Coordinates of C-alpha atoms in Angstrom, one line a residue:
Chain A
M1 CA -134.4 201.6 92.7
S2 CA -131.8 202.6 95.4
P3 CA -128.8 204.8 94.0
L4 CA -125.6 202.5 95.1
D5 CA -123.5 204.4 97.2
R6 CA -119.7 204.8 97.7
R7 CA -118.9 202.2 100.0
T8 CA -121.3 199.7 98.9
F9 CA -119.8 199.6 95.3
L10 CA -116.3 199.4 96.3
S11 CA -116.9 196.6 98.6
R12 CA -119.1 195.0 95.6
I13 CA -115.9 195.6 93.2
T14 CA -113.3 194.2 96.0
V15 CA -114.9 191.1 96.3
A16 CA -116.5 190.9 92.8
L17 CA -111.6 191.4 92.1
S18 CA -111.4 188.7 94.8
V19 CA -113.4 186.3 93.1
F20 CA -112.1 187.1 89.5
I21 CA -108.6 186.7 90.9
A22 CA -109.4 183.0 92.3
G23 CA -111.4 182.2 89.1
L24 CA -108.5 183.0 87.2
V25 CA -106.7 180.8 89.2
G26 CA -108.2 178.1 90.0
V27 CA -109.8 177.5 86.6
P28 CA -106.3 175.6 85.2
I29 CA -105.6 173.8 88.5
L30 CA -108.8 172.1 88.8
G31 CA -108.6 171.9 84.8
N32 CA -104.7 170.2 85.6
L33 CA -106.3 168.3 88.8
L34 CA -109.4 166.8 86.9
A35 CA -107.9 166.5 83.6
P36 CA -107.3 162.3 84.9
L37 CA -111.1 162.1 84.5
F38 CA -111.6 163.4 81.1
R39 CA -108.8 161.4 79.3
A40 CA -110.0 159.1 77.3
P41 CA -109.3 155.4 78.8
P42 CA -106.9 153.3 77.4
D43 CA -107.9 151.2 74.4
G44 CA -107.0 149.1 71.6
F45 CA -105.2 145.7 71.7
V46 CA -101.4 145.2 73.0
E47 CA -99.1 142.2 72.8
V48 CA -98.6 139.4 75.7
A49 CA -96.5 136.9 74.1
K50 CA -96.1 134.3 71.3
V51 CA -98.8 131.9 70.9
A52 CA -96.7 129.1 71.3
D53 CA -95.7 130.2 75.2
F54 CA -98.8 129.0 76.0
A55 CA -99.4 125.3 76.9
L56 CA -102.8 123.7 76.0
G57 CA -104.5 123.3 79.1
V58 CA -101.9 125.5 81.3
T59 CA -103.3 128.4 82.9
K60 CA -100.4 131.5 83.3
L61 CA -100.0 134.2 84.7
V62 CA -98.3 137.0 82.0
S63 CA -97.8 140.6 82.0
I64 CA -99.0 143.5 79.6
R65 CA -96.7 147.2 79.6
D66 CA -98.8 150.3 79.4
Q67 CA -98.0 151.5 76.0
S68 CA -97.1 155.3 77.1
P69 CA -96.4 155.3 81.0
L70 CA -94.8 158.2 82.8
A71 CA -91.1 157.9 82.7
W72 CA -91.3 157.1 86.4
A73 CA -94.4 154.7 86.4
G74 CA -91.9 151.7 87.2
Q75 CA -93.6 148.4 87.9
T76 CA -97.0 150.7 87.8
A77 CA -97.0 150.3 84.3
D78 CA -97.2 146.2 84.2
T79 CA -100.7 144.5 84.2
A80 CA -100.8 141.0 85.5
L81 CA -103.3 138.6 83.6
W82 CA -104.0 134.8 83.5
V83 CA -103.9 133.3 80.3
R84 CA -105.6 130.0 79.9
R85 CA -105.2 128.2 76.6
R86 CA -108.5 126.1 76.2
E87 CA -107.7 124.5 72.6
D88 CA -105.4 124.5 70.0
A89 CA -106.7 127.6 67.6
G90 CA -110.3 129.0 66.9
P91 CA -112.6 131.6 68.7
Q92 CA -112.6 129.2 71.9
M93 CA -108.7 129.2 71.9
F94 CA -107.9 131.5 74.9
Q95 CA -109.1 132.9 78.1
V96 CA -107.7 136.1 79.4
F97 CA -108.7 136.9 83.0
N98 CA -108.3 139.8 85.1
V99 CA -106.5 138.8 87.9
N100 CA -109.0 141.3 90.2
C101 CA -111.0 139.3 92.2
T102 CA -115.0 140.4 91.2
H103 CA -115.6 141.1 95.0
L104 CA -113.0 143.6 95.7
G105 CA -110.3 143.7 93.3
C106 CA -107.8 141.7 95.3
P107 CA -105.4 139.4 93.2
V108 CA -106.2 135.8 92.5
N109 CA -104.0 133.4 93.0
W110 CA -104.2 129.8 90.5
Q111 CA -103.8 126.6 92.3
A112 CA -102.6 124.7 89.3
S113 CA -102.4 121.5 91.3
A114 CA -106.5 121.9 92.4
K115 CA -107.6 123.8 89.1
I116 CA -108.7 126.7 91.6
F117 CA -108.3 130.7 91.7
L118 CA -108.1 131.9 95.1
C119 CA -108.6 135.4 96.6
P120 CA -106.5 135.9 99.1
C121 CA -108.3 138.6 101.1
H122 CA -112.0 137.2 101.4
G123 CA -111.3 133.7 100.0
G124 CA -113.2 133.7 97.0
V125 CA -113.0 130.7 94.6
Y126 CA -113.2 130.3 91.1
Y127 CA -112.9 127.3 88.8
A128 CA -110.6 127.2 85.8
D129 CA -113.0 128.9 83.4
G130 CA -113.3 131.6 85.6
T131 CA -116.7 130.8 86.8
V132 CA -117.4 131.4 90.6
A133 CA -116.9 128.1 92.7
G134 CA -117.3 129.8 96.3
G135 CA -117.0 132.5 98.6
P136 CA -118.2 136.1 98.5
P137 CA -117.6 137.2 94.7
P138 CA -121.0 138.0 93.0
R139 CA -120.4 137.3 89.2
P140 CA -117.1 135.3 87.5
L141 CA -113.5 136.6 87.1
F142 CA -113.6 139.4 84.0
E143 CA -112.5 138.3 80.9
R144 CA -110.8 140.4 78.5
E145 CA -110.7 140.8 74.7
W146 CA -108.0 139.2 73.3
Q147 CA -106.6 138.4 69.4
V148 CA -104.2 136.4 67.4
S149 CA -102.4 138.3 65.3
G150 CA -99.7 136.0 63.4
D151 CA -97.8 134.4 66.1
R152 CA -98.8 136.3 68.7
L153 CA -101.3 136.5 71.5
L154 CA -102.7 140.3 71.7
V155 CA -105.3 141.4 74.2
R156 CA -107.2 144.6 74.5
Q157 CA -106.7 147.2 77.4
Q158 CA -108.6 148.5 79.8
P159 CA -109.2 151.1 82.7
L160 CA -110.0 150.6 86.5
P161 CA -112.7 149.8 88.2
T162 CA -113.1 146.5 86.6
V163 CA -115.6 145.9 88.7
K164 CA -117.9 148.1 86.6
Q165 CA -116.8 146.2 83.0
G166 CA -118.2 142.5 81.5
Chain B
M1 CA -69.3 190.5 138.6
S2 CA -71.5 193.0 137.5
V3 CA -70.5 192.3 133.7
L4 CA -71.7 188.8 134.5
R5 CA -75.1 190.2 136.0
G6 CA -75.4 192.4 132.9
I7 CA -75.2 189.9 130.9
G8 CA -77.8 187.8 132.8
K9 CA -80.2 190.1 132.2
I10 CA -80.4 190.2 128.5
P11 CA -82.6 187.6 128.1
G12 CA -85.4 189.2 130.0
Q13 CA -84.5 192.8 128.3
I14 CA -85.0 190.5 125.0
A15 CA -88.1 189.3 126.0
S16 CA -89.7 192.4 127.2
W17 CA -88.2 194.6 124.4
L18 CA -90.4 191.4 121.9
G19 CA -93.1 191.9 124.2
E20 CA -93.4 195.6 124.0
R21 CA -93.0 196.1 120.3
F22 CA -95.7 193.1 119.3
E23 CA -97.8 194.3 122.5
L24 CA -97.9 190.2 123.1
E25 CA -99.7 191.5 126.3
D26 CA -102.8 192.3 125.0
S27 CA -102.4 189.4 122.2
V28 CA -101.3 186.1 122.6
L29 CA -100.7 186.1 126.3
A30 CA -104.1 187.5 126.9
V31 CA -105.3 184.7 124.7
L32 CA -103.0 182.3 127.2
R33 CA -104.4 183.6 130.4
H34 CA -108.2 183.4 129.4
P35 CA -109.8 182.4 132.7
V36 CA -111.5 178.7 132.4
P37 CA -113.6 177.4 135.0
R38 CA -112.4 177.4 138.8
E39 CA -113.6 173.4 138.7
L40 CA -110.5 172.9 136.2
E41 CA -108.0 173.1 139.4
R42 CA -109.5 170.3 140.7
P43 CA -109.1 166.5 139.5
V44 CA -111.7 166.9 136.8
G45 CA -109.5 168.6 135.3
W46 CA -107.1 165.1 134.0
W47 CA -110.3 165.1 131.6
Y48 CA -109.7 168.3 129.7
V49 CA -106.3 167.5 128.4
F50 CA -106.7 165.2 125.6
G51 CA -107.1 168.1 123.0
S52 CA -104.0 169.8 123.5
A53 CA -102.1 166.2 123.6
T54 CA -104.0 165.5 120.2
L55 CA -102.5 169.3 119.2
A56 CA -98.9 168.1 120.6
V57 CA -98.9 165.0 118.2
F58 CA -99.6 166.7 115.4
V59 CA -97.1 168.7 116.0
V60 CA -94.8 165.9 116.3
Q61 CA -96.5 164.9 113.2
V62 CA -95.2 167.7 111.4
A63 CA -92.2 167.8 112.3
T64 CA -91.4 164.0 111.6
G65 CA -93.6 164.0 108.3
V66 CA -91.0 167.0 107.0
G67 CA -88.1 165.4 107.6
L68 CA -89.1 162.3 106.1
A69 CA -90.0 164.3 103.3
M70 CA -86.4 165.1 103.1
T71 CA -85.6 161.9 101.8
Y72 CA -88.5 160.1 100.8
V73 CA -89.3 160.0 96.7
P74 CA -92.5 159.9 95.7
A75 CA -92.3 157.9 92.8
P76 CA -93.5 154.5 91.8
N77 CA -90.2 153.4 90.5
S78 CA -88.3 155.0 93.6
A79 CA -90.6 154.9 96.7
Y80 CA -90.2 151.5 98.4
D81 CA -86.0 152.0 98.0
S82 CA -86.5 155.4 99.1
L83 CA -87.9 154.1 102.3
Q84 CA -85.9 151.6 102.4
F85 CA -82.9 153.5 102.8
I86 CA -85.0 155.6 105.3
S87 CA -85.5 152.3 107.3
H88 CA -82.3 150.8 107.3
D89 CA -79.4 153.3 106.3
A90 CA -80.4 157.3 107.3
T91 CA -79.1 158.3 110.7
L92 CA -82.2 157.8 113.0
G93 CA -84.2 157.7 110.1
A94 CA -86.3 154.5 111.3
V95 CA -86.8 156.2 114.6
V96 CA -88.3 159.0 112.7
R97 CA -90.3 156.8 110.4
G98 CA -90.9 154.8 113.9
I99 CA -92.2 158.3 115.7
H100 CA -94.6 158.9 112.7
Y101 CA -96.4 156.0 112.5
F102 CA -97.0 155.4 116.3
G103 CA -97.5 158.9 116.6
A104 CA -100.6 158.3 113.5
G105 CA -101.8 155.8 115.8
A106 CA -101.8 158.4 119.0
M107 CA -103.8 160.7 116.9
V108 CA -106.3 158.5 116.2
V109 CA -106.6 157.4 119.5
L110 CA -106.7 160.4 121.4
V111 CA -108.8 162.3 118.8
L112 CA -111.3 159.4 119.9
I113 CA -111.0 160.0 123.5
H114 CA -110.9 163.6 123.2
M115 CA -114.7 163.2 121.7
T116 CA -115.9 160.8 123.9
Q117 CA -114.9 162.6 127.2
V118 CA -116.5 165.8 124.7
Y119 CA -119.4 164.0 123.9
L120 CA -119.9 162.2 127.9
F121 CA -119.2 166.0 129.5
G122 CA -122.2 167.3 127.0
A123 CA -119.7 169.9 126.0
F124 CA -120.9 169.9 122.7
K125 CA -124.2 171.7 123.6
F126 CA -125.3 175.0 123.3
P127 CA -123.3 177.5 122.8
R128 CA -120.4 175.2 121.4
E129 CA -121.8 173.5 118.9
A130 CA -119.8 174.8 115.9
N131 CA -116.6 173.6 118.3
W132 CA -118.2 170.0 117.6
L133 CA -118.7 170.5 113.9
S134 CA -115.0 171.5 113.3
G135 CA -113.9 169.0 115.9
S136 CA -115.9 166.2 113.3
L137 CA -114.0 167.3 110.4
L138 CA -111.0 166.9 112.3
L139 CA -111.6 163.6 113.0
L140 CA -112.0 163.2 109.2
A141 CA -108.7 165.1 108.3
V142 CA -107.2 162.4 111.2
L143 CA -108.6 159.7 109.5
A144 CA -107.7 160.7 105.8
M145 CA -104.2 161.1 107.1
A146 CA -104.0 157.8 108.2
F147 CA -105.2 156.2 105.1
T148 CA -103.3 158.0 102.7
G149 CA -100.2 157.4 104.8
Q150 CA -100.6 153.8 104.5
L151 CA -100.4 153.8 101.2
L152 CA -97.4 156.1 101.1
R153 CA -95.6 152.9 102.6
W154 CA -95.5 151.7 99.0
D155 CA -94.9 148.2 99.0
Q156 CA -96.9 145.3 97.7
D157 CA -99.9 145.5 100.0
A158 CA -100.2 149.4 99.9
F159 CA -100.2 149.2 96.2
W160 CA -102.5 146.7 96.2
S161 CA -104.8 148.3 98.8
I162 CA -105.0 151.0 96.2
V163 CA -106.6 149.0 93.6
V164 CA -108.8 147.7 96.7
A165 CA -109.8 151.3 97.3
A166 CA -110.0 152.5 93.8
E167 CA -112.7 149.2 93.1
Q168 CA -114.4 150.0 96.3
A169 CA -114.9 153.3 95.7
A170 CA -116.3 152.4 91.9
Q171 CA -119.1 150.4 94.1
A172 CA -120.8 154.2 95.7
P173 CA -124.1 154.4 93.2
L174 CA -123.7 157.7 90.8
I175 CA -120.2 158.8 91.5
G176 CA -118.8 155.9 92.0
D177 CA -116.2 155.5 88.4
W178 CA -115.7 158.7 89.2
L179 CA -114.5 158.8 92.5
A180 CA -112.2 155.3 91.4
H181 CA -110.7 157.2 88.5
L182 CA -110.0 160.3 91.2
V183 CA -108.3 157.8 93.5
V184 CA -106.0 156.1 91.4
A185 CA -105.6 159.5 89.0
G186 CA -106.3 158.1 85.8
A187 CA -107.4 155.4 84.4
N188 CA -105.1 152.6 86.0
V189 CA -102.8 152.5 89.2
G190 CA -99.7 154.2 87.7
G191 CA -97.0 157.0 87.7
A192 CA -99.7 159.5 88.1
T193 CA -101.0 157.9 91.5
L194 CA -98.7 157.7 93.9
T195 CA -97.6 161.5 93.5
R196 CA -101.5 162.5 93.9
F197 CA -101.8 160.5 97.2
Y198 CA -98.5 162.2 98.5
A199 CA -99.7 165.8 97.4
T200 CA -103.0 164.9 99.3
H201 CA -101.5 163.8 102.3
V202 CA -98.3 166.3 103.0
F203 CA -100.4 169.5 101.4
L204 CA -103.8 169.1 101.1
I205 CA -105.3 167.3 104.0
P206 CA -102.5 169.3 106.4
A207 CA -103.4 173.0 104.6
A208 CA -107.2 172.3 105.4
T209 CA -105.7 170.6 109.3
F210 CA -104.1 173.5 110.2
G211 CA -107.4 175.5 108.8
L212 CA -109.8 174.0 111.2
I213 CA -107.5 173.5 114.1
G214 CA -107.0 177.7 113.8
I215 CA -110.8 177.7 113.8
H216 CA -111.4 174.7 116.8
L217 CA -108.9 176.6 118.5
Y218 CA -110.6 180.2 117.7
L219 CA -114.2 178.9 118.7
V220 CA -112.6 176.9 122.3
V221 CA -111.2 180.6 123.2
K222 CA -114.4 182.7 122.0
R223 CA -117.1 179.9 123.6
G224 CA -114.7 179.0 126.8
I225 CA -114.0 175.9 128.1
S226 CA -117.0 174.0 129.4
E227 CA -117.5 173.7 133.0
P228 CA -117.4 170.4 134.3
P229 CA -121.0 169.1 134.1
V230 CA -123.5 168.9 136.8
A231 CA -126.1 165.9 137.3
G232 CA -129.4 168.5 137.4
V233 CA -128.0 171.1 135.5
G234 CA -129.0 171.4 131.9
V235 CA -128.0 174.0 129.2
D236 CA -131.0 176.5 128.7
R237 CA -130.2 178.5 125.9
R238 CA -131.9 181.6 127.6
T239 CA -130.1 181.5 130.6
Y240 CA -126.8 179.6 129.7
R241 CA -124.1 182.3 128.6
R242 CA -125.2 184.5 131.6
R243 CA -124.6 181.5 134.1
Y244 CA -121.1 181.2 132.0
E245 CA -120.1 184.6 132.7
E246 CA -120.6 184.3 136.2
I247 CA -118.4 181.6 136.7
L248 CA -115.9 182.9 134.8
G249 CA -116.0 185.6 137.0
R250 CA -114.3 183.4 139.6
G251 CA -112.6 181.4 137.0
I252 CA -108.2 180.5 137.2
P253 CA -106.3 182.0 134.1
F254 CA -105.5 179.0 131.3
W255 CA -102.1 179.9 131.4
P256 CA -100.4 178.4 134.0
D257 CA -102.8 177.3 136.3
A258 CA -104.7 174.7 133.8
A259 CA -102.3 174.5 130.9
W260 CA -99.4 172.6 133.2
R261 CA -102.2 169.2 132.9
D262 CA -102.1 170.0 128.9
A263 CA -98.2 169.9 129.2
A264 CA -97.7 166.9 131.5
I265 CA -100.1 165.0 129.5
S266 CA -98.5 165.7 126.3
A267 CA -95.5 165.0 127.8
V268 CA -96.2 161.6 128.9
V269 CA -98.1 160.7 125.3
V270 CA -94.8 162.1 123.4
V271 CA -92.4 160.1 125.7
I272 CA -94.4 156.9 125.1
V273 CA -94.2 158.0 121.3
V274 CA -90.7 157.9 121.1
V275 CA -90.1 155.1 123.5
L276 CA -92.6 152.9 120.9
A277 CA -90.4 154.3 117.7
A278 CA -87.2 153.5 119.5
L279 CA -87.7 150.0 120.8
I280 CA -90.4 148.8 118.4
G281 CA -90.0 150.9 115.3
A282 CA -92.4 151.0 112.5
P283 CA -93.8 148.1 110.9
A284 CA -91.2 146.3 108.1
L285 CA -91.9 147.3 104.9
G286 CA -93.4 144.4 102.8
R287 CA -92.3 143.1 99.2
A288 CA -91.4 145.6 96.7
P289 CA -95.1 146.5 95.0
D290 CA -95.3 144.4 91.8
P291 CA -98.4 144.1 89.7
T292 CA -97.3 141.7 88.2
V293 CA -96.7 139.3 91.5
V294 CA -100.3 138.3 92.6
I295 CA -99.5 137.3 96.5
A296 CA -100.8 140.2 98.0
D297 CA -102.5 140.8 101.5
P298 CA -103.7 144.2 101.7
R299 CA -104.6 145.2 105.0
P300 CA -104.5 148.0 106.9
D301 CA -103.1 149.4 110.2
W302 CA -104.7 148.5 113.6
Y303 CA -107.1 150.9 113.4
F304 CA -108.6 150.8 110.3
L305 CA -108.8 146.7 111.3
G306 CA -112.5 147.1 112.6
Y307 CA -113.9 148.3 109.2
F308 CA -111.4 145.8 107.0
A309 CA -113.6 143.0 109.4
L310 CA -116.7 144.2 108.7
L311 CA -116.2 144.5 105.1
A312 CA -115.2 140.6 105.0
L313 CA -118.1 139.5 107.3
I314 CA -121.4 140.8 105.9
P315 CA -123.1 139.7 103.3
P316 CA -121.7 140.7 99.9
A317 CA -125.0 141.8 98.4
T318 CA -125.1 144.6 101.1
E319 CA -121.2 145.5 100.2
A320 CA -122.0 148.3 98.1
I321 CA -124.2 149.8 100.7
V322 CA -122.2 149.5 103.5
I323 CA -118.6 150.8 102.0
I324 CA -119.7 154.2 101.5
G325 CA -123.2 154.5 103.5
L326 CA -122.2 153.3 106.8
P327 CA -119.3 156.1 107.4
L328 CA -121.1 158.5 105.8
L329 CA -123.8 157.6 108.0
A330 CA -121.6 157.4 111.0
F331 CA -120.3 161.1 109.9
V332 CA -123.8 162.7 109.0
F333 CA -124.4 161.4 112.6
L334 CA -121.7 162.9 113.9
F335 CA -122.6 166.3 112.4
L336 CA -126.3 166.0 113.5
V337 CA -125.1 165.6 117.4
P338 CA -124.9 169.2 118.1
I339 CA -128.1 170.3 116.5
F340 CA -130.3 167.6 117.6
W341 CA -129.3 167.8 121.2
P342 CA -128.2 171.3 122.0
D343 CA -129.7 172.3 125.3
G344 CA -130.4 170.0 128.5
E345 CA -128.9 167.5 130.8
R346 CA -124.7 167.6 130.2
H347 CA -123.9 165.1 132.8
W348 CA -123.3 161.7 131.6
S349 CA -124.9 159.9 134.3
R350 CA -128.5 161.2 133.7
R351 CA -127.7 160.4 130.2
P352 CA -128.0 156.2 129.8
V353 CA -128.8 156.6 126.0
A354 CA -125.5 158.7 125.7
I355 CA -123.4 156.1 127.2
A356 CA -125.0 153.5 125.1
A357 CA -124.4 155.2 122.0
V358 CA -120.8 155.5 122.8
A359 CA -120.2 152.0 124.3
L360 CA -121.9 149.6 122.0
P361 CA -119.6 151.7 118.8
F362 CA -116.7 151.4 120.8
I363 CA -117.7 147.1 122.1
A364 CA -118.5 146.6 118.4
Y365 CA -115.7 147.9 116.7
A366 CA -113.4 146.5 119.4
S367 CA -114.8 143.0 118.1
L368 CA -114.4 144.0 115.1
T369 CA -110.6 144.8 115.3
V370 CA -110.4 141.3 117.4
A371 CA -111.9 139.5 114.2
G372 CA -109.8 141.4 112.3
L373 CA -106.7 140.4 113.6
Q374 CA -107.5 137.1 113.3
S375 CA -108.8 137.1 109.8
P376 CA -110.4 133.6 109.5
W377 CA -112.2 133.9 106.5
V378 CA -108.4 134.2 104.9
P379 CA -107.0 131.5 103.2
L380 CA -103.9 130.2 103.6
L381 CA -101.6 130.5 100.1
E382 CA -97.8 129.9 101.2
G383 CA -96.5 127.3 103.8
A384 CA -98.9 124.4 102.8
N385 CA -97.4 121.5 105.3
L386 CA -99.1 119.1 107.9
P387 CA -97.5 118.8 111.1
T388 CA -96.0 115.3 111.5
S389 CA -98.2 114.6 114.0
V390 CA -101.2 114.3 111.5
T391 CA -99.2 112.4 109.0
A392 CA -97.1 109.9 111.1
G393 CA -97.8 106.3 110.8
L394 CA -100.7 107.0 108.1
E395 CA -101.1 103.7 105.4
P396 CA -99.3 104.4 102.2
Q397 CA -103.2 105.3 100.9
A398 CA -103.8 107.6 103.5
A399 CA -100.4 109.1 103.5
R400 CA -100.6 109.7 99.6
G401 CA -104.1 111.7 100.6
A402 CA -102.5 113.7 103.4
Q403 CA -100.3 114.6 100.3
L404 CA -103.3 115.5 98.4
F405 CA -104.7 117.6 101.1
T406 CA -102.3 120.1 100.7
A407 CA -101.3 119.7 97.2
K408 CA -105.1 120.2 96.6
S409 CA -105.3 123.5 98.3
C410 CA -107.6 121.5 100.9
W411 CA -105.2 123.0 103.7
A412 CA -105.6 126.7 102.4
C413 CA -109.4 126.6 104.1
H414 CA -109.3 123.9 106.6
Q415 CA -107.5 123.2 109.7
I416 CA -106.1 119.7 111.1
D417 CA -105.1 120.1 114.5
G418 CA -104.3 123.4 114.1
S419 CA -102.4 123.7 110.5
G420 CA -104.1 125.3 107.6
G421 CA -106.6 128.0 107.5
R422 CA -109.7 128.3 108.7
K423 CA -112.0 129.5 106.3
G424 CA -113.8 126.4 106.0
P425 CA -114.7 124.1 109.0
D426 CA -112.0 122.5 111.1
L427 CA -111.4 118.6 110.0
S428 CA -109.5 117.6 112.8
H429 CA -112.1 115.0 113.7
V430 CA -114.3 115.2 110.2
A431 CA -115.1 111.2 110.5
A432 CA -116.5 111.4 113.6
R433 CA -119.1 113.6 112.1
L434 CA -119.5 113.0 108.6
T435 CA -120.3 109.3 106.6
R436 CA -117.8 108.3 104.0
E437 CA -120.6 109.1 101.4
R438 CA -121.3 112.5 102.6
L439 CA -117.3 113.5 102.2
V440 CA -117.0 111.8 98.7
A441 CA -120.2 113.8 98.0
R442 CA -118.8 117.3 99.8
I443 CA -115.5 117.0 98.0
A444 CA -116.4 116.3 94.9
G445 CA -119.5 118.3 94.7
G446 CA -118.7 121.3 96.8
G447 CA -121.1 123.7 97.9
G448 CA -122.0 126.4 101.2
G449 CA -119.0 128.1 100.1
M450 CA -116.8 125.2 99.0
P451 CA -115.6 124.3 95.6
A452 CA -116.4 121.1 93.6
F453 CA -113.0 119.4 93.2
A454 CA -114.5 116.8 91.1
G455 CA -112.9 118.4 87.8
S456 CA -109.7 118.8 89.9
L457 CA -109.4 115.0 91.5
A458 CA -109.1 111.7 89.8
P459 CA -111.1 108.8 91.5
Q460 CA -108.6 107.2 92.9
E461 CA -107.0 110.7 94.0
L462 CA -110.4 111.2 95.6
D463 CA -110.2 108.0 97.4
D464 CA -106.5 108.5 99.0
L465 CA -108.4 112.2 100.0
T466 CA -111.3 110.4 101.8
T467 CA -109.0 107.7 103.2
F468 CA -106.6 110.6 104.6
L469 CA -109.5 112.4 105.9
F470 CA -111.0 109.1 107.6
T471 CA -108.0 108.5 110.1
R472 CA -109.5 111.9 111.6
K473 CA -111.9 110.8 114.4

């Protein structure tokens, strides 16, 4: 093993110190930047509206609000959902759909008279029960878990992307 | 008089003092006067100006970007209002925003022209491979700037574009979820999303761009500007450097012998950008962003329309691959160009495959852009109405059918006499090609992309509708 000469030693110390500085500063920065990736996704149920607000056989646009939004989030704390009241009571009472088309995520529009959901981006079409009626969507509209608590309808919160969920 | 003459000399004295203290003669001026091939004095020199023109517009983008950042508020609850203020109230705000918008388009166009010229002139070959690689990264930076910039417009369409971008990113294999969460900076588009896009657009990518431009220009000066290609004279790695030194021996200084053309074209480009900004202006903002309003038509600015159209036209099953795969493949190919073909023939007239490699993607992308502009796959969700030329003089039953045609959203996908969507077949003369039974079966049962309307049309309504459609002979 050849002895380390002075200049090689100093070069290595210099490079090592530089890497140390970068690491010291880089770890907190990267940690801060990547934190959203490791935060637990929103879960749990939030209130939508009174059950009585939904008439039988009607599909209605509602919105839920993020429970702990950033102060400057404005409208982005809201999420729209389509709620369809199927029955008076029981486990088949509601269908709650994400507004995102299962094709690429554009918001689908309910055409009340024609009883179809139409996607404005590529013309995906769904029937009232969320099944695909035509166009490119690969699968039915995503439904959300819901429950009735007292006289209120609650739905489960959900993260993007919706395309990976069932 | 002598006092005036003395004052007149002051600027020159300041210049020479600065030049001497900073030793500009040995540094900046030496670089500016680096020799370039003498052929650039001839008209062929006009082909060598597009890199400089891109740089000029980049400087314009930095200046107008700083100007916009003085007023723009990158918070979801204020961004739209601050943009409205810039566009309508701030003094010259609309012009600054317009310059930034047309400057972005000019960047994309100029970078592509520059790359095409370099490619067809074979200037990417030995010893300038690294110039090409750094240039490819700059193209990536320009496109990333264009994309993130559009989203900062933060209207309804920009908001949904981010949602769509996240959903598309999620389709990538393995890292999809991770990518999607990185795009929206959390679980959903929210308070953290816009500030991330903003910081990426104004700090992260520009910082990378400054660094890459530094590397690119360093290489341009170090490797020297390529001599115009001569058919039959290829690049031989053993002899090229010696031959190029001889060419530079008879060369001319870049400053000012060649630089004046760069300045001339840069001036033309910037004048065009400013005039467009003043006359046409940046695109008007759409509706305020609101996730609870589901009317949206997220579509990119014109230079991305071709890609947008491609995603609409390919079979849905291939989308997951094409969305990420095609751009990735294009860039990998771009990177490999100088590695695969570092030597040999440079002149485009002896490289028919190279011409095809430029022409075919350009033609394909232009066609896709036209398709994107027309977007025949988009159903019309608003303004359903049939012209009176169609509805005038109809029997009562057919008139009821015509009303159903708009009320039941047939109009969204089907045209009659130029009114209506174009996703489905034109029904102007549908009675001439379908029997009444086939028509009824098709409406009730759907098929071929068409929904079945049996559940939403009463028998009487179906009869009215077909009666109306049967007037279309």
